[in-house]
Amino acid sequence: MTLVETRKLCKTYKMDGVEVNALSGVDLTIEQGEFVAIMGPSGSGKSTFMNIIGCLDNPTSGHCLIEGVDIAKLKGDDLTALRNKKIGFVFQGFNLLARTSALENVELPLIYSGVNPRERRKRALAILDEIGLKGREKHHPNQLSGGQQQRVAIARALINNAAVIFADEPTGNLDTRTSVEIMELFVKLNRDFNRTIIIVTHERDIANYCGRIIRFVDGRVVSDQLNIKS
């Protein structure tokens, strides 16, 4: 099933009166169950692309479809509902609430979705156990290592059974050993649970965990290749 499709996707910004083309006619299709790396140098358009397909920004022209729904035709609550139900985000800086526990951070999307307290606690405990944080549920972010904080962020992204997980430089704040652990967790989620995962990264060794590598330069796709692993 086609999960994400873009057609002639363009994004233009105005900076000091000058138009800058961040994306220039991008045509891409991402299928359910893929593990994709989006690569490119700074300013290549990779983050702009993720923001649009993640429903955080609108294209200047062209189309972006999530499971066949053109996001440009959605407004207000409908767009928010699609983002909350279909998409999970993982960021370089973790973006956890500092004064709440790991469990409460993971529960947060379920609160927005109106899930009752007993059910959301049950689901949050189960997913924290699944990703290796059993016994850390009551710890606050400052009591957790960087890798543990990123695991909490991944659990929060997964809790609503999102159709796709977007991860923007998810290992950027982690040391090498912890980065490997986090990427192996993504591999497991993709391989064992068929989770669709799209990662933005500038690091080739991180991209090599993925099954497909798409490279952007100057707002265009310059290569789109399967990553054949030995």
PDB file of N, CA and C in Angstrom, residues 7-94:
ATOM      1  N   ARG A   7       3.693  14.721  -5.543  1.00  0.00           N
ATOM      2  CA  ARG A   7       3.609  14.971  -6.986  1.00  0.00           C
ATOM      3  C   ARG A   7       4.011  16.419  -7.255  1.00  0.00           C
ATOM      4  N   LYS A   8       5.123  16.585  -7.966  1.00  0.00           N
ATOM      5  CA  LYS A   8       5.618  17.917  -8.336  1.00  0.00           C
ATOM      6  C   LYS A   8       5.645  18.861  -7.126  1.00  0.00           C
ATOM      7  N   LEU A   9       6.125  18.338  -6.011  1.00  0.00           N
ATOM      8  CA  LEU A   9       6.107  19.078  -4.748  1.00  0.00           C
ATOM      9  C   LEU A   9       7.138  20.206  -4.768  1.00  0.00           C
ATOM     10  N   CYS A  10       6.669  21.429  -4.517  1.00  0.00           N
ATOM     11  CA  CYS A  10       7.537  22.606  -4.498  1.00  0.00           C
ATOM     12  C   CYS A  10       7.319  23.393  -3.214  1.00  0.00           C
ATOM     13  N   LYS A  11       8.398  23.968  -2.722  1.00  0.00           N
ATOM     14  CA  LYS A  11       8.317  24.858  -1.568  1.00  0.00           C
ATOM     15  C   LYS A  11       9.268  26.023  -1.789  1.00  0.00           C
ATOM     16  N   THR A  12       8.715  27.229  -1.716  1.00  0.00           N
ATOM     17  CA  THR A  12       9.497  28.436  -1.928  1.00  0.00           C
ATOM     18  C   THR A  12       9.391  29.331  -0.703  1.00  0.00           C
ATOM     19  N   TYR A  13      10.510  29.825  -0.225  1.00  0.00           N
ATOM     20  CA  TYR A  13      10.562  30.778   0.880  1.00  0.00           C
ATOM     21  C   TYR A  13      11.044  32.124   0.358  1.00  0.00           C
ATOM     22  N   LYS A  14      10.609  33.177   1.028  1.00  0.00           N
ATOM     23  CA  LYS A  14      11.139  34.503   0.730  1.00  0.00           C
ATOM     24  C   LYS A  14      12.075  34.933   1.845  1.00  0.00           C
ATOM     25  N   MET A  15      13.313  35.234   1.481  1.00  0.00           N
ATOM     26  CA  MET A  15      14.319  35.662   2.448  1.00  0.00           C
ATOM     27  C   MET A  15      14.928  36.966   1.963  1.00  0.00           C
ATOM     28  N   ASP A  16      14.685  38.030   2.745  1.00  0.00           N
ATOM     29  CA  ASP A  16      15.188  39.364   2.379  1.00  0.00           C
ATOM     30  C   ASP A  16      14.750  39.767   0.976  1.00  0.00           C
ATOM     31  N   GLY A  17      13.497  39.443   0.669  1.00  0.00           N
ATOM     32  CA  GLY A  17      12.939  39.816  -0.619  1.00  0.00           C
ATOM     33  C   GLY A  17      13.329  38.916  -1.773  1.00  0.00           C
ATOM     34  N   VAL A  18      14.124  37.887  -1.491  1.00  0.00           N
ATOM     35  CA  VAL A  18      14.577  36.961  -2.532  1.00  0.00           C
ATOM     36  C   VAL A  18      13.880  35.614  -2.358  1.00  0.00           C
ATOM     37  N   GLU A  19      13.369  35.047  -3.446  1.00  0.00           N
ATOM     38  CA  GLU A  19      12.733  33.741  -3.382  1.00  0.00           C
ATOM     39  C   GLU A  19      13.777  32.628  -3.401  1.00  0.00           C
ATOM     40  N   VAL A  20      13.638  31.709  -2.460  1.00  0.00           N
ATOM     41  CA  VAL A  20      14.541  30.561  -2.362  1.00  0.00           C
ATOM     42  C   VAL A  20      13.724  29.292  -2.555  1.00  0.00           C
ATOM     43  N   ASN A  21      14.120  28.477  -3.516  1.00  0.00           N
ATOM     44  CA  ASN A  21      13.411  27.220  -3.777  1.00  0.00           C
ATOM     45  C   ASN A  21      13.981  26.112  -2.907  1.00  0.00           C
ATOM     46  N   ALA A  22      13.246  25.758  -1.854  1.00  0.00           N
ATOM     47  CA  ALA A  22      13.689  24.685  -0.975  1.00  0.00           C
ATOM     48  C   ALA A  22      13.401  23.320  -1.576  1.00  0.00           C
ATOM     49  N   LEU A  23      12.289  23.203  -2.315  1.00  0.00           N
ATOM     50  CA  LEU A  23      11.944  21.977  -3.039  1.00  0.00           C
ATOM     51  C   LEU A  23      11.508  22.365  -4.437  1.00  0.00           C
ATOM     52  N   SER A  24      11.954  21.598  -5.425  1.00  0.00           N
ATOM     53  CA  SER A  24      11.675  21.937  -6.822  1.00  0.00           C
ATOM     54  C   SER A  24      11.125  20.740  -7.581  1.00  0.00           C
ATOM     55  N   GLY A  25       9.822  20.491  -7.408  1.00  0.00           N
ATOM     56  CA  GLY A  25       9.162  19.450  -8.195  1.00  0.00           C
ATOM     57  C   GLY A  25       9.521  18.033  -7.801  1.00  0.00           C
ATOM     58  N   VAL A  26       9.358  17.692  -6.526  1.00  0.00           N
ATOM     59  CA  VAL A  26       9.741  16.369  -6.026  1.00  0.00           C
ATOM     60  C   VAL A  26       8.608  15.370  -6.231  1.00  0.00           C
ATOM     61  N   ASP A  27       8.914  14.280  -6.934  1.00  0.00           N
ATOM     62  CA  ASP A  27       7.986  13.164  -7.125  1.00  0.00           C
ATOM     63  C   ASP A  27       8.557  11.941  -6.413  1.00  0.00           C
ATOM     64  N   LEU A  28       7.854  11.480  -5.382  1.00  0.00           N
ATOM     65  CA  LEU A  28       8.317  10.316  -4.626  1.00  0.00           C
ATOM     66  C   LEU A  28       7.125   9.497  -4.136  1.00  0.00           C
ATOM     67  N   THR A  29       7.349   8.209  -3.982  1.00  0.00           N
ATOM     68  CA  THR A  29       6.352   7.317  -3.396  1.00  0.00           C
ATOM     69  C   THR A  29       7.036   6.451  -2.344  1.00  0.00           C
ATOM     70  N   ILE A  30       6.432   6.365  -1.171  1.00  0.00           N
ATOM     71  CA  ILE A  30       6.940   5.523  -0.091  1.00  0.00           C
ATOM     72  C   ILE A  30       5.840   4.552   0.302  1.00  0.00           C
ATOM     73  N   GLU A  31       6.179   3.270   0.303  1.00  0.00           N
ATOM     74  CA  GLU A  31       5.192   2.225   0.573  1.00  0.00           C
ATOM     75  C   GLU A  31       5.160   1.848   2.050  1.00  0.00           C
ATOM     76  N   GLN A  32       4.019   1.287   2.449  1.00  0.00           N
ATOM     77  CA  GLN A  32       3.874   0.778   3.803  1.00  0.00           C
ATOM     78  C   GLN A  32       4.954  -0.262   4.088  1.00  0.00           C
ATOM     79  N   GLY A  33       5.607  -0.131   5.251  1.00  0.00           N
ATOM     80  CA  GLY A  33       6.609  -1.098   5.668  1.00  0.00           C
ATOM     81  C   GLY A  33       8.022  -0.781   5.236  1.00  0.00           C
ATOM     82  N   GLU A  34       8.229   0.314   4.522  1.00  0.00           N
ATOM     83  CA  GLU A  34       9.588   0.678   4.112  1.00  0.00           C
ATOM     84  C   GLU A  34      10.352   1.326   5.268  1.00  0.00           C
ATOM     85  N   PHE A  35      11.678   1.230   5.175  1.00  0.00           N
ATOM     86  CA  PHE A  35      12.594   1.883   6.115  1.00  0.00           C
ATOM     87  C   PHE A  35      13.494   2.763   5.256  1.00  0.00           C
ATOM     88  N   VAL A  36      13.244   4.079   5.295  1.00  0.00           N
ATOM     89  CA  VAL A  36      13.824   5.000   4.322  1.00  0.00           C
ATOM     90  C   VAL A  36      14.705   6.034   5.008  1.00  0.00           C
ATOM     91  N   ALA A  37      15.858   6.290   4.415  1.00  0.00           N
ATOM     92  CA  ALA A  37      16.728   7.389   4.849  1.00  0.00           C
ATOM     93  C   ALA A  37      16.635   8.515   3.832  1.00  0.00           C
ATOM     94  N   ILE A  38      16.452   9.738   4.334  1.00  0.00           N
ATOM     95  CA  ILE A  38      16.493  10.941   3.503  1.00  0.00           C
ATOM     96  C   ILE A  38      17.802  11.644   3.822  1.00  0.00           C
ATOM     97  N   MET A  39      18.677  11.750   2.817  1.00  0.00           N
ATOM     98  CA  MET A  39      20.001  12.326   3.023  1.00  0.00           C
ATOM     99  C   MET A  39      20.192  13.588   2.179  1.00  0.00           C
ATOM    100  N   GLY A  40      21.244  14.322   2.514  1.00  0.00           N
ATOM    101  CA  GLY A  40      21.600  15.498   1.735  1.00  0.00           C
ATOM    102  C   GLY A  40      22.327  16.499   2.603  1.00  0.00           C
ATOM    103  N   PRO A  41      23.093  17.380   1.990  1.00  0.00           N
ATOM    104  CA  PRO A  41      23.815  18.404   2.754  1.00  0.00           C
ATOM    105  C   PRO A  41      22.861  19.429   3.352  1.00  0.00           C
ATOM    106  N   SER A  42      23.361  20.275   4.219  1.00  0.00           N
ATOM    107  CA  SER A  42      22.565  21.351   4.791  1.00  0.00           C
ATOM    108  C   SER A  42      22.005  22.220   3.669  1.00  0.00           C
ATOM    109  N   GLY A  43      20.698  22.516   3.752  1.00  0.00           N
ATOM    110  CA  GLY A  43      20.062  23.329   2.730  1.00  0.00           C
ATOM    111  C   GLY A  43      19.622  22.573   1.501  1.00  0.00           C
ATOM    112  N   SER A  44      19.696  21.254   1.546  1.00  0.00           N
ATOM    113  CA  SER A  44      19.344  20.453   0.366  1.00  0.00           C
ATOM    114  C   SER A  44      17.845  20.279   0.185  1.00  0.00           C
ATOM    115  N   GLY A  45      17.066  20.534   1.245  1.00  0.00           N
ATOM    116  CA  GLY A  45      15.625  20.365   1.170  1.00  0.00           C
ATOM    117  C   GLY A  45      15.101  19.162   1.915  1.00  0.00           C
ATOM    118  N   LYS A  46      15.988  18.371   2.518  1.00  0.00           N
ATOM    119  CA  LYS A  46      15.542  17.127   3.153  1.00  0.00           C
ATOM    120  C   LYS A  46      14.621  17.382   4.351  1.00  0.00           C
ATOM    121  N   SER A  47      14.943  18.375   5.182  1.00  0.00           N
ATOM    122  CA  SER A  47      14.095  18.668   6.342  1.00  0.00           C
ATOM    123  C   SER A  47      12.785  19.318   5.913  1.00  0.00           C
ATOM    124  N   THR A  48      12.841  20.165   4.893  1.00  0.00           N
ATOM    125  CA  THR A  48      11.616  20.759   4.355  1.00  0.00           C
ATOM    126  C   THR A  48      10.688  19.668   3.831  1.00  0.00           C
ATOM    127  N   PHE A  49      11.263  18.699   3.146  1.00  0.00           N
ATOM    128  CA  PHE A  49      10.474  17.577   2.630  1.00  0.00           C
ATOM    129  C   PHE A  49       9.805  16.823   3.771  1.00  0.00           C
ATOM    130  N   MET A  50      10.560  16.527   4.825  1.00  0.00           N
ATOM    131  CA  MET A  50       9.976  15.811   5.958  1.00  0.00           C
ATOM    132  C   MET A  50       8.878  16.629   6.630  1.00  0.00           C
ATOM    133  N   ASN A  51       9.094  17.926   6.773  1.00  0.00           N
ATOM    134  CA  ASN A  51       8.080  18.760   7.420  1.00  0.00           C
ATOM    135  C   ASN A  51       6.771  18.756   6.639  1.00  0.00           C
ATOM    136  N   ILE A  52       6.869  18.725   5.311  1.00  0.00           N
ATOM    137  CA  ILE A  52       5.645  18.721   4.503  1.00  0.00           C
ATOM    138  C   ILE A  52       4.950  17.368   4.573  1.00  0.00           C
ATOM    139  N   ILE A  53       5.683  16.282   4.365  1.00  0.00           N
ATOM    140  CA  ILE A  53       5.021  14.975   4.401  1.00  0.00           C
ATOM    141  C   ILE A  53       4.605  14.604   5.821  1.00  0.00           C
ATOM    142  N   GLY A  54       5.188  15.291   6.824  1.00  0.00           N
ATOM    143  CA  GLY A  54       4.774  15.095   8.203  1.00  0.00           C
ATOM    144  C   GLY A  54       3.655  16.022   8.639  1.00  0.00           C
ATOM    145  N   CYS A  55       3.094  16.777   7.680  1.00  0.00           N
ATOM    146  CA  CYS A  55       1.963  17.678   7.928  1.00  0.00           C
ATOM    147  C   CYS A  55       2.300  18.808   8.894  1.00  0.00           C
ATOM    148  N   LEU A  56       3.574  19.199   8.937  1.00  0.00           N
ATOM    149  CA  LEU A  56       3.987  20.330   9.757  1.00  0.00           C
ATOM    150  C   LEU A  56       4.120  21.610   8.927  1.00  0.00           C
ATOM    151  N   ASP A  57       4.091  21.488   7.610  1.00  0.00           N
ATOM    152  CA  ASP A  57       4.229  22.634   6.715  1.00  0.00           C
ATOM    153  C   ASP A  57       3.435  22.346   5.449  1.00  0.00           C
ATOM    154  N   ASN A  58       3.129  23.391   4.708  1.00  0.00           N
ATOM    155  CA  ASN A  58       2.367  23.247   3.473  1.00  0.00           C
ATOM    156  C   ASN A  58       3.259  23.513   2.264  1.00  0.00           C
ATOM    157  N   PRO A  59       3.051  22.793   1.178  1.00  0.00           N
ATOM    158  CA  PRO A  59       3.828  23.079  -0.033  1.00  0.00           C
ATOM    159  C   PRO A  59       3.363  24.372  -0.685  1.00  0.00           C
ATOM    160  N   THR A  60       4.240  25.007  -1.440  1.00  0.00           N
ATOM    161  CA  THR A  60       3.854  26.167  -2.232  1.00  0.00           C
ATOM    162  C   THR A  60       3.005  25.726  -3.422  1.00  0.00           C
ATOM    163  N   SER A  61       3.372  24.592  -3.999  1.00  0.00           N
ATOM    164  CA  SER A  61       2.584  23.999  -5.086  1.00  0.00           C
ATOM    165  C   SER A  61       2.855  22.506  -5.117  1.00  0.00           C
ATOM    166  N   GLY A  62       2.077  21.802  -5.909  1.00  0.00           N
ATOM    167  CA  GLY A  62       2.199  20.350  -5.950  1.00  0.00           C
ATOM    168  C   GLY A  62       1.307  19.700  -4.902  1.00  0.00           C
ATOM    169  N   HIS A  63       1.474  18.401  -4.752  1.00  0.00           N
ATOM    170  CA  HIS A  63       0.582  17.644  -3.874  1.00  0.00           C
ATOM    171  C   HIS A  63       1.370  16.687  -2.986  1.00  0.00           C
ATOM    172  N   CYS A  64       0.841  16.496  -1.778  1.00  0.00           N
ATOM    173  CA  CYS A  64       1.349  15.480  -0.854  1.00  0.00           C
ATOM    174  C   CYS A  64       0.163  14.687  -0.344  1.00  0.00           C
ATOM    175  N   LEU A  65       0.201  13.377  -0.563  1.00  0.00           N
ATOM    176  CA  LEU A  65      -0.894  12.508  -0.144  1.00  0.00           C
ATOM    177  C   LEU A  65      -0.404  11.540   0.931  1.00  0.00           C
ATOM    178  N   ILE A  66      -1.183  11.418   2.002  1.00  0.00           N
ATOM    179  CA  ILE A  66      -0.941  10.440   3.058  1.00  0.00           C
ATOM    180  C   ILE A  66      -2.066   9.421   2.999  1.00  0.00           C
ATOM    181  N   GLU A  67      -1.718   8.177   2.663  1.00  0.00           N
ATOM    182  CA  GLU A  67      -2.711   7.128   2.452  1.00  0.00           C
ATOM    183  C   GLU A  67      -3.817   7.611   1.515  1.00  0.00           C
ATOM    184  N   GLY A  68      -3.413   8.331   0.465  1.00  0.00           N
ATOM    185  CA  GLY A  68      -4.350   8.776  -0.565  1.00  0.00           C
ATOM    186  C   GLY A  68      -5.070  10.075  -0.276  1.00  0.00           C
ATOM    187  N   VAL A  69      -4.866  10.641   0.914  1.00  0.00           N
ATOM    188  CA  VAL A  69      -5.529  11.892   1.292  1.00  0.00           C
ATOM    189  C   VAL A  69      -4.595  13.065   1.008  1.00  0.00           C
ATOM    190  N   ASP A  70      -5.056  14.010   0.201  1.00  0.00           N
ATOM    191  CA  ASP A  70      -4.266  15.198  -0.131  1.00  0.00           C
ATOM    192  C   ASP A  70      -4.308  16.156   1.053  1.00  0.00           C
ATOM    193  N   ILE A  71      -3.164  16.337   1.712  1.00  0.00           N
ATOM    194  CA  ILE A  71      -3.157  17.122   2.951  1.00  0.00           C
ATOM    195  C   ILE A  71      -3.469  18.595   2.693  1.00  0.00           C
ATOM    196  N   ALA A  72      -3.264  19.074   1.469  1.00  0.00           N
ATOM    197  CA  ALA A  72      -3.564  20.479   1.162  1.00  0.00           C
ATOM    198  C   ALA A  72      -5.062  20.761   1.266  1.00  0.00           C
ATOM    199  N   LYS A  73      -5.871  19.713   1.180  1.00  0.00           N
ATOM    200  CA  LYS A  73      -7.320  19.894   1.244  1.00  0.00           C
ATOM    201  C   LYS A  73      -7.855  19.814   2.675  1.00  0.00           C
ATOM    202  N   LEU A  74      -6.957  19.549   3.629  1.00  0.00           N
ATOM    203  CA  LEU A  74      -7.371  19.459   5.023  1.00  0.00           C
ATOM    204  C   LEU A  74      -7.064  20.756   5.747  1.00  0.00           C
ATOM    205  N   LYS A  75      -7.957  21.153   6.624  1.00  0.00           N
ATOM    206  CA  LYS A  75      -7.772  22.377   7.390  1.00  0.00           C
ATOM    207  C   LYS A  75      -8.020  22.121   8.878  1.00  0.00           C
ATOM    208  N   GLY A  76      -7.364  22.898   9.717  1.00  0.00           N
ATOM    209  CA  GLY A  76      -7.662  22.925  11.142  1.00  0.00           C
ATOM    210  C   GLY A  76      -7.687  21.571  11.803  1.00  0.00           C
ATOM    211  N   ASP A  77      -8.850  21.237  12.376  1.00  0.00           N
ATOM    212  CA  ASP A  77      -8.983  20.017  13.166  1.00  0.00           C
ATOM    213  C   ASP A  77      -8.755  18.757  12.345  1.00  0.00           C
ATOM    214  N   ASP A  78      -9.156  18.780  11.070  1.00  0.00           N
ATOM    215  CA  ASP A  78      -8.979  17.591  10.226  1.00  0.00           C
ATOM    216  C   ASP A  78      -7.498  17.303  10.001  1.00  0.00           C
ATOM    217  N   LEU A  79      -6.701  18.353   9.789  1.00  0.00           N
ATOM    218  CA  LEU A  79      -5.265  18.163   9.592  1.00  0.00           C
ATOM    219  C   LEU A  79      -4.607  17.705  10.889  1.00  0.00           C
ATOM    220  N   THR A  80      -5.027  18.294  12.007  1.00  0.00           N
ATOM    221  CA  THR A  80      -4.489  17.892  13.305  1.00  0.00           C
ATOM    222  C   THR A  80      -4.826  16.435  13.606  1.00  0.00           C
ATOM    223  N   ALA A  81      -6.039  16.033  13.278  1.00  0.00           N
ATOM    224  CA  ALA A  81      -6.464  14.653  13.530  1.00  0.00           C
ATOM    225  C   ALA A  81      -5.653  13.674  12.702  1.00  0.00           C
ATOM    226  N   LEU A  82      -5.409  14.002  11.432  1.00  0.00           N
ATOM    227  CA  LEU A  82      -4.591  13.123  10.593  1.00  0.00           C
ATOM    228  C   LEU A  82      -3.183  13.004  11.152  1.00  0.00           C
ATOM    229  N   ARG A  83      -2.604  14.124  11.554  1.00  0.00           N
ATOM    230  CA  ARG A  83      -1.245  14.115  12.100  1.00  0.00           C
ATOM    231  C   ARG A  83      -1.183  13.293  13.383  1.00  0.00           C
ATOM    232  N   ASN A  84      -2.172  13.441  14.256  1.00  0.00           N
ATOM    233  CA  ASN A  84      -2.160  12.724  15.534  1.00  0.00           C
ATOM    234  C   ASN A  84      -2.391  11.228  15.370  1.00  0.00           C
ATOM    235  N   LYS A  85      -3.196  10.845  14.382  1.00  0.00           N
ATOM    236  CA  LYS A  85      -3.565   9.434  14.213  1.00  0.00           C
ATOM    237  C   LYS A  85      -2.611   8.669  13.309  1.00  0.00           C
ATOM    238  N   LYS A  86      -2.014   9.342  12.345  1.00  0.00           N
ATOM    239  CA  LYS A  86      -1.241   8.649  11.323  1.00  0.00           C
ATOM    240  C   LYS A  86       0.265   8.799  11.474  1.00  0.00           C
ATOM    241  N   ILE A  87       0.723   9.810  12.233  1.00  0.00           N
ATOM    242  CA  ILE A  87       2.133  10.178  12.204  1.00  0.00           C
ATOM    243  C   ILE A  87       2.716  10.255  13.609  1.00  0.00           C
ATOM    244  N   GLY A  88       3.900   9.683  13.769  1.00  0.00           N
ATOM    245  CA  GLY A  88       4.664   9.829  15.009  1.00  0.00           C
ATOM    246  C   GLY A  88       5.991  10.502  14.702  1.00  0.00           C
ATOM    247  N   PHE A  89       6.453  11.363  15.617  1.00  0.00           N
ATOM    248  CA  PHE A  89       7.688  12.111  15.395  1.00  0.00           C
ATOM    249  C   PHE A  89       8.732  11.784  16.461  1.00  0.00           C
ATOM    250  N   VAL A  90       9.985  11.690  16.005  1.00  0.00           N
ATOM    251  CA  VAL A  90      11.128  11.548  16.894  1.00  0.00           C
ATOM    252  C   VAL A  90      12.148  12.601  16.464  1.00  0.00           C
ATOM    253  N   PHE A  91      12.615  13.404  17.429  1.00  0.00           N
ATOM    254  CA  PHE A  91      13.506  14.509  17.095  1.00  0.00           C
ATOM    255  C   PHE A  91      14.880  14.335  17.736  1.00  0.00           C
ATOM    256  N   GLN A  92      15.832  15.060  17.203  1.00  0.00           N
ATOM    257  CA  GLN A  92      17.196  15.013  17.726  1.00  0.00           C
ATOM    258  C   GLN A  92      17.255  15.410  19.204  1.00  0.00           C
ATOM    259  N   GLY A  93      16.454  16.402  19.580  1.00  0.00           N
ATOM    260  CA  GLY A  93      16.501  16.920  20.956  1.00  0.00           C
ATOM    261  C   GLY A  93      15.539  16.247  21.913  1.00  0.00           C
ATOM    262  N   PHE A  94      14.933  15.125  21.527  1.00  0.00           N
ATOM    263  CA  PHE A  94      14.035  14.302  22.348  1.00  0.00           C
ATOM    264  C   PHE A  94      12.662  14.958  22.554  1.00  0.00           C
TER     265      PHE A  94
END
